[in-house]
Short mmCIF file of C-alpha atoms and ligand atoms in Angstrom, two decimals:
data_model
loop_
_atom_site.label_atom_id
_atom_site.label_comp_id
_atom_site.label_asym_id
_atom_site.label_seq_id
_atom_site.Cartn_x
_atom_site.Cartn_y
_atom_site.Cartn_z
CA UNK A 1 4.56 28.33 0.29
CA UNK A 2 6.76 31.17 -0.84
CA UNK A 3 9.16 32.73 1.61
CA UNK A 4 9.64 36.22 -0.37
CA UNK A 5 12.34 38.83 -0.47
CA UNK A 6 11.47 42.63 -0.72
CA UNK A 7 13.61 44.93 -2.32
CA UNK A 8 15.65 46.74 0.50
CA UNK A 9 14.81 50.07 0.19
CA UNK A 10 12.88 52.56 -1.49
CA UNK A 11 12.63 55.51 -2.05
CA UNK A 12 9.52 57.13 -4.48
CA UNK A 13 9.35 60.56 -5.23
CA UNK A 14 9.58 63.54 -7.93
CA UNK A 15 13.35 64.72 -8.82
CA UNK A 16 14.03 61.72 -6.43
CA UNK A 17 17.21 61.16 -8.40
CA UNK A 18 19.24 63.98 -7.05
CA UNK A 19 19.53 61.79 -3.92
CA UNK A 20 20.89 59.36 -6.12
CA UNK A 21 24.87 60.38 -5.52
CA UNK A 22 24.20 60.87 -1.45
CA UNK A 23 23.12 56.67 -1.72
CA UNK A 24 25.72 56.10 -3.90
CA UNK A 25 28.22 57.82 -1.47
CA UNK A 26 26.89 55.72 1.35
CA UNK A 27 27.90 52.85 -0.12
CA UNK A 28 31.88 54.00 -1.07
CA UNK A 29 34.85 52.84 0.73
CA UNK A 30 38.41 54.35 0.60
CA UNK A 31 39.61 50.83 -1.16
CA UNK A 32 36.20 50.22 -3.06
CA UNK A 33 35.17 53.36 -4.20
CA UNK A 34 33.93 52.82 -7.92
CA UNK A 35 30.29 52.79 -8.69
CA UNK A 36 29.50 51.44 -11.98
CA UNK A 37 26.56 52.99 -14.16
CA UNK A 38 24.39 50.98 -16.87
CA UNK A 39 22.38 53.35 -18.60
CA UNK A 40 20.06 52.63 -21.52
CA UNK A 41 21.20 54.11 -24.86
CA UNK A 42 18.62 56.67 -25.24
CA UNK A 43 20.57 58.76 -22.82
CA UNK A 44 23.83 58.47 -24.57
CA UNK A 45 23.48 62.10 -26.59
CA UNK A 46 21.85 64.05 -23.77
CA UNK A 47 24.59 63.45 -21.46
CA UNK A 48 21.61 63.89 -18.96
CA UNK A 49 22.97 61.58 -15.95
CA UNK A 50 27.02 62.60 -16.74
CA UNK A 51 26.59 64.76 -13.29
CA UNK A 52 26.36 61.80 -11.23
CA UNK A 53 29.62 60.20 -12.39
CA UNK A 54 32.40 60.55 -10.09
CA UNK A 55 36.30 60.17 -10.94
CA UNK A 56 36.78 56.65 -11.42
CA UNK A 57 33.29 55.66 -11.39
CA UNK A 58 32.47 53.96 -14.80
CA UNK A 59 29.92 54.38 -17.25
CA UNK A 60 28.70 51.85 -19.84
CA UNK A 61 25.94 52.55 -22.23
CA UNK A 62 23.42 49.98 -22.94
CA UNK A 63 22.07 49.52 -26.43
CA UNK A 64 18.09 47.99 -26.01
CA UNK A 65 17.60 48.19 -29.87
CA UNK A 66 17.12 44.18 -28.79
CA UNK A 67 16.44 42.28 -25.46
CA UNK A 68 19.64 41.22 -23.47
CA UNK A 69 21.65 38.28 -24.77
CA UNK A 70 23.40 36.27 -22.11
CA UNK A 71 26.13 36.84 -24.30
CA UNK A 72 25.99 40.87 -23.69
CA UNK A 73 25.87 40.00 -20.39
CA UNK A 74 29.41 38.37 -20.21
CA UNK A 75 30.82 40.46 -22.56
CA UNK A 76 29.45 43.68 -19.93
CA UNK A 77 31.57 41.22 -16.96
CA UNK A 78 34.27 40.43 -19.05
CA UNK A 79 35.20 44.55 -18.88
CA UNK A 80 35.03 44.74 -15.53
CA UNK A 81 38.06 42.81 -14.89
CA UNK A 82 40.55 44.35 -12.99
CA UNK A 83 37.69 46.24 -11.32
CA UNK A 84 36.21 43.96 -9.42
CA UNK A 85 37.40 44.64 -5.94
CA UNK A 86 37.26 48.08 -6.31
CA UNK A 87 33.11 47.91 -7.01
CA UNK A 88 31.12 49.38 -4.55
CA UNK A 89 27.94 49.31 -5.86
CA UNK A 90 25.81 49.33 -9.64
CA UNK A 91 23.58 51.83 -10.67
CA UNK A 92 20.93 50.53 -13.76
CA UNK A 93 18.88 53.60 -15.50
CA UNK A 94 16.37 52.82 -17.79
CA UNK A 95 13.92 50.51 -18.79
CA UNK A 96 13.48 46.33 -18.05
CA UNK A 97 15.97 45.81 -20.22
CA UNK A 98 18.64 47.95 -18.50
CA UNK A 99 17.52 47.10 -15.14
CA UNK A 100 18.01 43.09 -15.82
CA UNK A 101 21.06 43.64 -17.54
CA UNK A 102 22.70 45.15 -14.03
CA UNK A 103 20.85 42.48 -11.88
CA UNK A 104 22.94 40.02 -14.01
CA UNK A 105 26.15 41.01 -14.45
CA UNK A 106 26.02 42.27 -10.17
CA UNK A 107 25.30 38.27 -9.92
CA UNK A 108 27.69 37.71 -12.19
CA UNK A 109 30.36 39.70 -10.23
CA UNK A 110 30.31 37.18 -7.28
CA UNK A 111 29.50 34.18 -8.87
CA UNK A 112 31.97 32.41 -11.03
CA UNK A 113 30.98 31.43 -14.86
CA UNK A 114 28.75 32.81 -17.12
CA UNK A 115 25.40 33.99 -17.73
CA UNK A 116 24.06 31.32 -18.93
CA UNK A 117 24.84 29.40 -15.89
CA UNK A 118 22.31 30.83 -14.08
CA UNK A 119 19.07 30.71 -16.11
CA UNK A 120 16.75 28.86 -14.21
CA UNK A 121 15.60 28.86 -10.37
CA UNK A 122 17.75 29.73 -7.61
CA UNK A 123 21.20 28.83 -8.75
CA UNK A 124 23.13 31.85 -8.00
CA UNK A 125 24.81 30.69 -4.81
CA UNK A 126 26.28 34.55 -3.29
CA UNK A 127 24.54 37.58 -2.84
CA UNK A 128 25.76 40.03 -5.88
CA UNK A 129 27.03 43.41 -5.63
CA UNK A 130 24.90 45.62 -4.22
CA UNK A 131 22.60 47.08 -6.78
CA UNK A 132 20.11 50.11 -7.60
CA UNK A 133 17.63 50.64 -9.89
CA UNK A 134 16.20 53.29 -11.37
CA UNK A 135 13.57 53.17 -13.90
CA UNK A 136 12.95 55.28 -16.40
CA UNK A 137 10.10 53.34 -18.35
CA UNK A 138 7.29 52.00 -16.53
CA UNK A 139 5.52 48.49 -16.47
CA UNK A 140 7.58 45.55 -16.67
CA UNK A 141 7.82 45.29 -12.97
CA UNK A 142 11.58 44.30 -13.62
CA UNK A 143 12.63 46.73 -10.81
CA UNK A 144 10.47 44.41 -7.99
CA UNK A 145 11.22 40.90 -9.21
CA UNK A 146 13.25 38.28 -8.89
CA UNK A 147 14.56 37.65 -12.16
CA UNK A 148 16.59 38.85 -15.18
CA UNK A 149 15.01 37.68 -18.37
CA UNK A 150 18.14 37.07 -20.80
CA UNK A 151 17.97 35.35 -24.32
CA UNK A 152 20.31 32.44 -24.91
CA UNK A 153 21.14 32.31 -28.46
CA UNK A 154 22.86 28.66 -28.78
CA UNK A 155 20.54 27.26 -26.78
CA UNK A 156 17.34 29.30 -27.91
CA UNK A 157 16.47 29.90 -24.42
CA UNK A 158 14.86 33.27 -22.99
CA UNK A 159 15.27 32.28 -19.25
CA UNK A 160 16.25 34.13 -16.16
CA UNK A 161 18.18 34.11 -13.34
CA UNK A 162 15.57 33.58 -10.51
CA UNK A 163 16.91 34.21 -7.22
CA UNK A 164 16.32 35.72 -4.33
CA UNK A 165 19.76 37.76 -5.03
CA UNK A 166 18.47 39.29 -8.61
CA UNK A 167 16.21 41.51 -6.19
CA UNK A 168 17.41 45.07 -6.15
CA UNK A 169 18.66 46.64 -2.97
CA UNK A 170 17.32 49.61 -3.51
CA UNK A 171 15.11 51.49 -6.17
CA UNK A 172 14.79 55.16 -7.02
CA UNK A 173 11.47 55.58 -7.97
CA UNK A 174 11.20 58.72 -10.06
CA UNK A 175 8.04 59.53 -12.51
CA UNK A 176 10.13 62.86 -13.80
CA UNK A 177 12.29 60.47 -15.79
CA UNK A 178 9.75 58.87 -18.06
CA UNK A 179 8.95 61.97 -19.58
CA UNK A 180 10.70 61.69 -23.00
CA UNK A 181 9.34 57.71 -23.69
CA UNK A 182 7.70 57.65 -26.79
CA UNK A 183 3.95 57.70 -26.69
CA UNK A 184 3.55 53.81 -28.13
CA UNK A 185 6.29 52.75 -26.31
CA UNK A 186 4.87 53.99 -22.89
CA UNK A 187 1.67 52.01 -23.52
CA UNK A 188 3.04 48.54 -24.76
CA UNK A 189 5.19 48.76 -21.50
CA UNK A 190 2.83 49.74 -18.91
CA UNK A 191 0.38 47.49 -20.46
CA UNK A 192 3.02 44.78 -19.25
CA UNK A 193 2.18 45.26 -15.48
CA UNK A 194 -1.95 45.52 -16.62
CA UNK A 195 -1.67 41.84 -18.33
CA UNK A 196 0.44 40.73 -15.67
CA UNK A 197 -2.43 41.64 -13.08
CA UNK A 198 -5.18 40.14 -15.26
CA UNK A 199 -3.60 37.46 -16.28
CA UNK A 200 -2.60 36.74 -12.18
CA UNK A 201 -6.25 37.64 -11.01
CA UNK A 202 -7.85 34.99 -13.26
CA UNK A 203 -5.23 31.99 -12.25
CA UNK A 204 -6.05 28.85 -10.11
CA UNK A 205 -2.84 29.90 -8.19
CA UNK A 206 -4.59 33.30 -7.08
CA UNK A 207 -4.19 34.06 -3.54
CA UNK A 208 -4.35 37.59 -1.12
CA UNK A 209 -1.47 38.74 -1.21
CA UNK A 210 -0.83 38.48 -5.29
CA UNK A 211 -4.61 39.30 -5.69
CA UNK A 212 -4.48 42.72 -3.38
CA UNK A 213 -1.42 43.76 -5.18
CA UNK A 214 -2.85 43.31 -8.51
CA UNK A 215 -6.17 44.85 -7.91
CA UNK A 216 -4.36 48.08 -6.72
CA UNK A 217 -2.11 47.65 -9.80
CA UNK A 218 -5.00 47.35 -11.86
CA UNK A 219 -6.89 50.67 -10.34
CA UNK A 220 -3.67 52.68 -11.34
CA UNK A 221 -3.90 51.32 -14.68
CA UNK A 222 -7.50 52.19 -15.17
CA UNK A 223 -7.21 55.62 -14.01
CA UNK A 224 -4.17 56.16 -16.45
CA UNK A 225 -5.89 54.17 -19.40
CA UNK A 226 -9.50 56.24 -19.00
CA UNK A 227 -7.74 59.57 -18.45
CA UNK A 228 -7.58 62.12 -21.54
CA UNK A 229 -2.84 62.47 -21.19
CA UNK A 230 -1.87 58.84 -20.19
CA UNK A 231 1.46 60.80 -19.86
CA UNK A 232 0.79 63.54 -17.42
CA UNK A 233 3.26 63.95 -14.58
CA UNK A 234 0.49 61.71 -12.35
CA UNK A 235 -0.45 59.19 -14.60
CA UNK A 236 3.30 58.66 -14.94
CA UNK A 237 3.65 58.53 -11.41
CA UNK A 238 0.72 56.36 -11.07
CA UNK A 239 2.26 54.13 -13.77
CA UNK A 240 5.51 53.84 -12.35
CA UNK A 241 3.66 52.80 -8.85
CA UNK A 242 1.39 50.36 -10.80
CA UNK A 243 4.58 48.32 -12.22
CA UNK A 244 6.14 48.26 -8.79
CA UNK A 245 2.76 46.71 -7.55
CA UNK A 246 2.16 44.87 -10.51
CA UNK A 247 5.33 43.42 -9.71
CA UNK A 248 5.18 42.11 -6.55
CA UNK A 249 1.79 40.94 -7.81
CA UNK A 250 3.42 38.53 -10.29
CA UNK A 251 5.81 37.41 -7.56
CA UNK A 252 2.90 36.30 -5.34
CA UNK A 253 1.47 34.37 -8.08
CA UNK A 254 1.83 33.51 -12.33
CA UNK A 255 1.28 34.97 -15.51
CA UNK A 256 -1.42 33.36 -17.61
CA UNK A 257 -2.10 32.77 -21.62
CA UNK A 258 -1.10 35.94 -23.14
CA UNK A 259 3.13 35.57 -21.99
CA UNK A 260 3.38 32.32 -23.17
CA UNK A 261 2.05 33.44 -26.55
CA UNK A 262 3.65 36.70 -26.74
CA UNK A 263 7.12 34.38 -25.69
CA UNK A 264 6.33 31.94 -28.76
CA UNK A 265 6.16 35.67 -30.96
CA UNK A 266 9.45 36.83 -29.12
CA UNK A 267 11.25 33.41 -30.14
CA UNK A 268 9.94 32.81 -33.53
CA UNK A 269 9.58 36.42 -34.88
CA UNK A 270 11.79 38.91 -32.70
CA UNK A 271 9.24 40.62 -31.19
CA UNK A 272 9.67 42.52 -28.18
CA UNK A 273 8.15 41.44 -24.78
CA UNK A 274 6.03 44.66 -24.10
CA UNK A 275 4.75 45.17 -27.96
CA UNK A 276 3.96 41.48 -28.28
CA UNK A 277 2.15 41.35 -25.03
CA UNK A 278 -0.43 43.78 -26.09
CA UNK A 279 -0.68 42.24 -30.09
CA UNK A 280 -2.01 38.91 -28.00
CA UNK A 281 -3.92 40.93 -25.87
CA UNK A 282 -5.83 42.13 -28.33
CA UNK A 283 -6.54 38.76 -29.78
CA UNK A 284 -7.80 36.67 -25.93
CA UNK A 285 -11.63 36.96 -26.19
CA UNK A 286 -12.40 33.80 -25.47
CA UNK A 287 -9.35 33.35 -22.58
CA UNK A 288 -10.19 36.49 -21.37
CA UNK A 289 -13.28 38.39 -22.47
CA UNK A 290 -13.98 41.80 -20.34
CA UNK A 291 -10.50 41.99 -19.87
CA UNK A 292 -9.73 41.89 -24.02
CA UNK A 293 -13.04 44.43 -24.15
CA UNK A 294 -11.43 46.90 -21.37
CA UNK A 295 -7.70 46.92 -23.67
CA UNK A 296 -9.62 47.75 -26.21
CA UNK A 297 -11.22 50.32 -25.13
CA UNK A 298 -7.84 51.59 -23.64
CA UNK A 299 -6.17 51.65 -27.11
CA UNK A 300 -9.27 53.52 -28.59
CA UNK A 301 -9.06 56.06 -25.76
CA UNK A 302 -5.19 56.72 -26.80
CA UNK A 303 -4.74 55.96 -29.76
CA UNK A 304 -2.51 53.59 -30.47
CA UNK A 305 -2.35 51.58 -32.94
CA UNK A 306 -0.90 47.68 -32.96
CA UNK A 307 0.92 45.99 -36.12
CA UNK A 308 -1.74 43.90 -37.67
CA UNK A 309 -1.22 40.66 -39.47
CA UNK A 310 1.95 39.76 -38.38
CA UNK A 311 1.09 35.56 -38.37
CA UNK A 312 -1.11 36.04 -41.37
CA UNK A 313 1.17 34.04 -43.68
CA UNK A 314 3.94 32.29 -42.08
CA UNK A 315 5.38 28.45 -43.10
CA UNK A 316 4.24 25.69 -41.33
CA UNK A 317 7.65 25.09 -39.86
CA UNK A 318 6.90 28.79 -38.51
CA UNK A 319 3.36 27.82 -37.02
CA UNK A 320 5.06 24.62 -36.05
CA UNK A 321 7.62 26.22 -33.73
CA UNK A 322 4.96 29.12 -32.65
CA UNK A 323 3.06 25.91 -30.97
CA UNK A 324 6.14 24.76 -29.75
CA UNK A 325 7.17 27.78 -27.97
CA UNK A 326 3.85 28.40 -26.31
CA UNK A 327 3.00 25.61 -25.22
CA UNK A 328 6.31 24.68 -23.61
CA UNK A 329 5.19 27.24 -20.39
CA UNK A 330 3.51 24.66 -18.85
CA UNK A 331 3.04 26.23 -15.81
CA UNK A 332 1.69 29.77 -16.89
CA UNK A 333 -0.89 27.35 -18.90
CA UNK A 334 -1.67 25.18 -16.17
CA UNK A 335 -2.38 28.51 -14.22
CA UNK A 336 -4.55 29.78 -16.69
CA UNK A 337 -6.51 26.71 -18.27
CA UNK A 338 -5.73 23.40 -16.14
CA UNK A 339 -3.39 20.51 -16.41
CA UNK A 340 -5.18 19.34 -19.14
CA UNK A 341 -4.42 22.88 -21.25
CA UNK A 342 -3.29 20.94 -23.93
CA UNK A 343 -6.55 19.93 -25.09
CA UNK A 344 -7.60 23.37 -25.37
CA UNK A 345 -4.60 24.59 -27.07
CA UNK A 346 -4.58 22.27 -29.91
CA UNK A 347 -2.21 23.31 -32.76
CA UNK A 348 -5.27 24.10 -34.83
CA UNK A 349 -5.86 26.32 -32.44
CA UNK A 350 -2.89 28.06 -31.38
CA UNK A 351 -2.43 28.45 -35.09
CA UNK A 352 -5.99 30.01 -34.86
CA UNK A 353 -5.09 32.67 -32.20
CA UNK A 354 -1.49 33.20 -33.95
CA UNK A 355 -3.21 33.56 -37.17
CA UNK A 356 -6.12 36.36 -35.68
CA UNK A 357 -2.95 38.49 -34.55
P1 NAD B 401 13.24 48.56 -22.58
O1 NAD B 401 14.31 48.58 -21.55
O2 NAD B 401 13.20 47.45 -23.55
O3 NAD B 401 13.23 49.94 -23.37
C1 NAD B 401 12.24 50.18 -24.36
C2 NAD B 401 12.58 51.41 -25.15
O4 NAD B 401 12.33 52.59 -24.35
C3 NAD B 401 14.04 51.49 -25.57
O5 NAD B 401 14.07 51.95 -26.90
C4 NAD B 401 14.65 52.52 -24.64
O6 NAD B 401 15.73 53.19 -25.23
C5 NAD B 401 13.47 53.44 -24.40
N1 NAD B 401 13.48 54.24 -23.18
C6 NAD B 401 13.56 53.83 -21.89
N2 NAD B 401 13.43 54.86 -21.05
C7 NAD B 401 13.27 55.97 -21.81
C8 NAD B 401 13.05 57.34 -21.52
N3 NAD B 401 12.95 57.82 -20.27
N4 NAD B 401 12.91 58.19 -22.56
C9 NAD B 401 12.96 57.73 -23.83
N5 NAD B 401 13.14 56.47 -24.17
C10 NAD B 401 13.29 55.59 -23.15
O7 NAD B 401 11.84 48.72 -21.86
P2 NAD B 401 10.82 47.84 -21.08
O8 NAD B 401 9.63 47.68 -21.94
O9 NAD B 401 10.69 48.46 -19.74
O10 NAD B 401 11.53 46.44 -20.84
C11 NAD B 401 11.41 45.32 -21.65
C12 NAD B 401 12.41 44.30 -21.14
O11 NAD B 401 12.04 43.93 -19.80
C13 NAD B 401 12.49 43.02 -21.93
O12 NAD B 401 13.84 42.72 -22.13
C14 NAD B 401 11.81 41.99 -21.05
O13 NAD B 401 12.32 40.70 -21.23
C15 NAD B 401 12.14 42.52 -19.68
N6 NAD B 401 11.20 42.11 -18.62
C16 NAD B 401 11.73 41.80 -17.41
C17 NAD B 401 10.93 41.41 -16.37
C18 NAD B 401 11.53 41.07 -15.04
O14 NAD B 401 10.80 40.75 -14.10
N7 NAD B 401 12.81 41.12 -14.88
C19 NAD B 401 9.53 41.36 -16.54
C20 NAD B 401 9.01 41.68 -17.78
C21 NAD B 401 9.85 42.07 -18.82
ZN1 ZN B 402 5.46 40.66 -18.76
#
């Protein structure tokens, strides 16, 4: 039984970010009056969301050239020292990566220790700072959930912290601001929220809720996928509603075979969540086989292109630690294939699948 948390408030609409300051605002005190902005690094040049920074609000860019590193994450804490009493809320702007980078450190802010602390399940003890989100990528569904995915480097962990505090407090919803994604980039990402809902739909831990969420998730995708300009002003706004669903879809239920193989291509060979997501998609036709045919068609329809041959010649040590990191998600697995997954997923075979990639 899952008792789940909502994020507080939200508010979805075009230009919705010029009501951005009045929240912000709100939330200031004449003794905590700093709001702190984490903005992805795209943004850094066009000094596009400078207007919203007030006089001893602070602004840190945040550089997504790779996925957050615990270790980013304490270094981001570690400068607000000094501060910390003064915080009144944070504002993240930009993609999954962005957004779990300010659910972490906001934990982070009332919780003593570090990051790394706090991977795994419901171990951040306070509520955090109070937090918004505002997306300006579409698909992960990072701006619903419950989590913060963060990469450990000692410990070669990607884990996050899952808590009923990670969830934002409230979300500005805007599709004007994923206008300048790149074209490829805007598909591996939103194609996040359609494997999440696939993925979810065909699990033994289906139920109503996740499954209503997730068809509605799905029909958004669809209409985006089949239309001529996946990146008109609706289909963005359709594909920024999608992830929110797609989301809450995920929280209601689990992912299936495709993350645990795009994690073992994130640990072994760097390779971003959203991009390695859709390079196993494009290999599942006998996990999933109308759901393989329909991304298919989707990448036809746009146009885009995936790496090819990427596991066609690695070590065996390689192929040894892409089993390894697969089939450690024993419970994405389990969703997808039974307890007994592990006589499906031989390592011939995940070596099979890696190699078809
Ligand atoms: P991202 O944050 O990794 O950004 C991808 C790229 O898009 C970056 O180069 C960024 O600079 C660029 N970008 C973002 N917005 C832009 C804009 N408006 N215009 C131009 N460029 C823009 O994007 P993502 O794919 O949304 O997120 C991936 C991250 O999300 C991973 O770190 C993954 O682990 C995480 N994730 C989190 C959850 C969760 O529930 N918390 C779920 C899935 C994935
Ligand atoms: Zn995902």
């Amino acid at each position: 039984m899952k008792n789940n948390k909502n994020v507080g408030k939200y508010l979805f609409a075009k230009n919705g970010i010029k009501v951005l300051p009045e929240i912000i605002n709100h939330r200031r005190k004449a003794d905590k009056n700093i709001c702190v902005f984490y903005i992805d690094h795209f943004f850094k040049d066009s000094k596009k969301f400078e207007y919203l920074k007030e006089k001893d609000d602070l602004v840190f860019f945040v550089d997504t050239t790779d996925e957050p590193k615990t270790s980013g994450v304490d270094s981001f804490v570690k400068s607000l020292k000094g501060y910390r009493d003064k915080i009144c809320c944070l504002v993240g702007i930009g993609g999954g990566a962005t957004l779990d980078t300010t659910k972490a450190v906001a934990n982070l802010l009332t919780n003593e220790g570090k990051a790394e602390d706090y991977q795994g399940w419901d171990l951040v003890k306070n509520p955090g700072v109070y937090k918004i989100g505002v997306p300006t990528i579409s698909g992960t569904g990072a701006e619903a959930s419950r989590t913060c995915v963060m990469m450990n480097v000692e410990k070669n962990l990607k884990l996050g912290m899952n808590s009923e505090h990670t969830v934002y407090d409230q979300l500005i919803l805007d599709p004007v601001l994923s206008e300048t994604v790149d074209r490829n980039q805007y598909f591996y990402t939103a194609m996040d929220t359609y494997i999440h809902c696939i993925e979810s739909l065909a699990g033994s831990y289906r139920n109503v809720v996740g499954d209503t969420f997730s068809e509605n998730s799905l029909d958004l995708c669809r209409k985006v996928f089949n239309s001529e300009d996946m990146m008109s002003y609706e289909n963005r706004e359709r594909t920024m509603l999608a992830s929110y669903l797609g989301g809450l879809a995920i929280a209601n239920s689990m992912v299936g075979v495709v993350h645990p193989f795009s994690a073992g291509l994130s640990v072994v060979l760097d390779i971003h969540h959203c991009i390695g997501n859709c390079i196993v998609m494009n290999v599942m036709e006998e996990f999933y086989p109308n759901q393989t045919e329909e991304f298919k068609t989707f990448l036809e329809k746009q146009n885009i292109k995936l790496p090819e041959g990427i596991c066609a010649d690695l070590t065996d040590e390689q192929y040894e630690k892409l089993y390894l990191s697969t089939v450690i998600h024993e419970k994405p697995l389990a969703n997808a294939l039974g307890p007994d997954f592990k006589n499906i997923l031989s390592r011939k075979k995940v070596k099979e699948v890696f190699k078809r990639m």
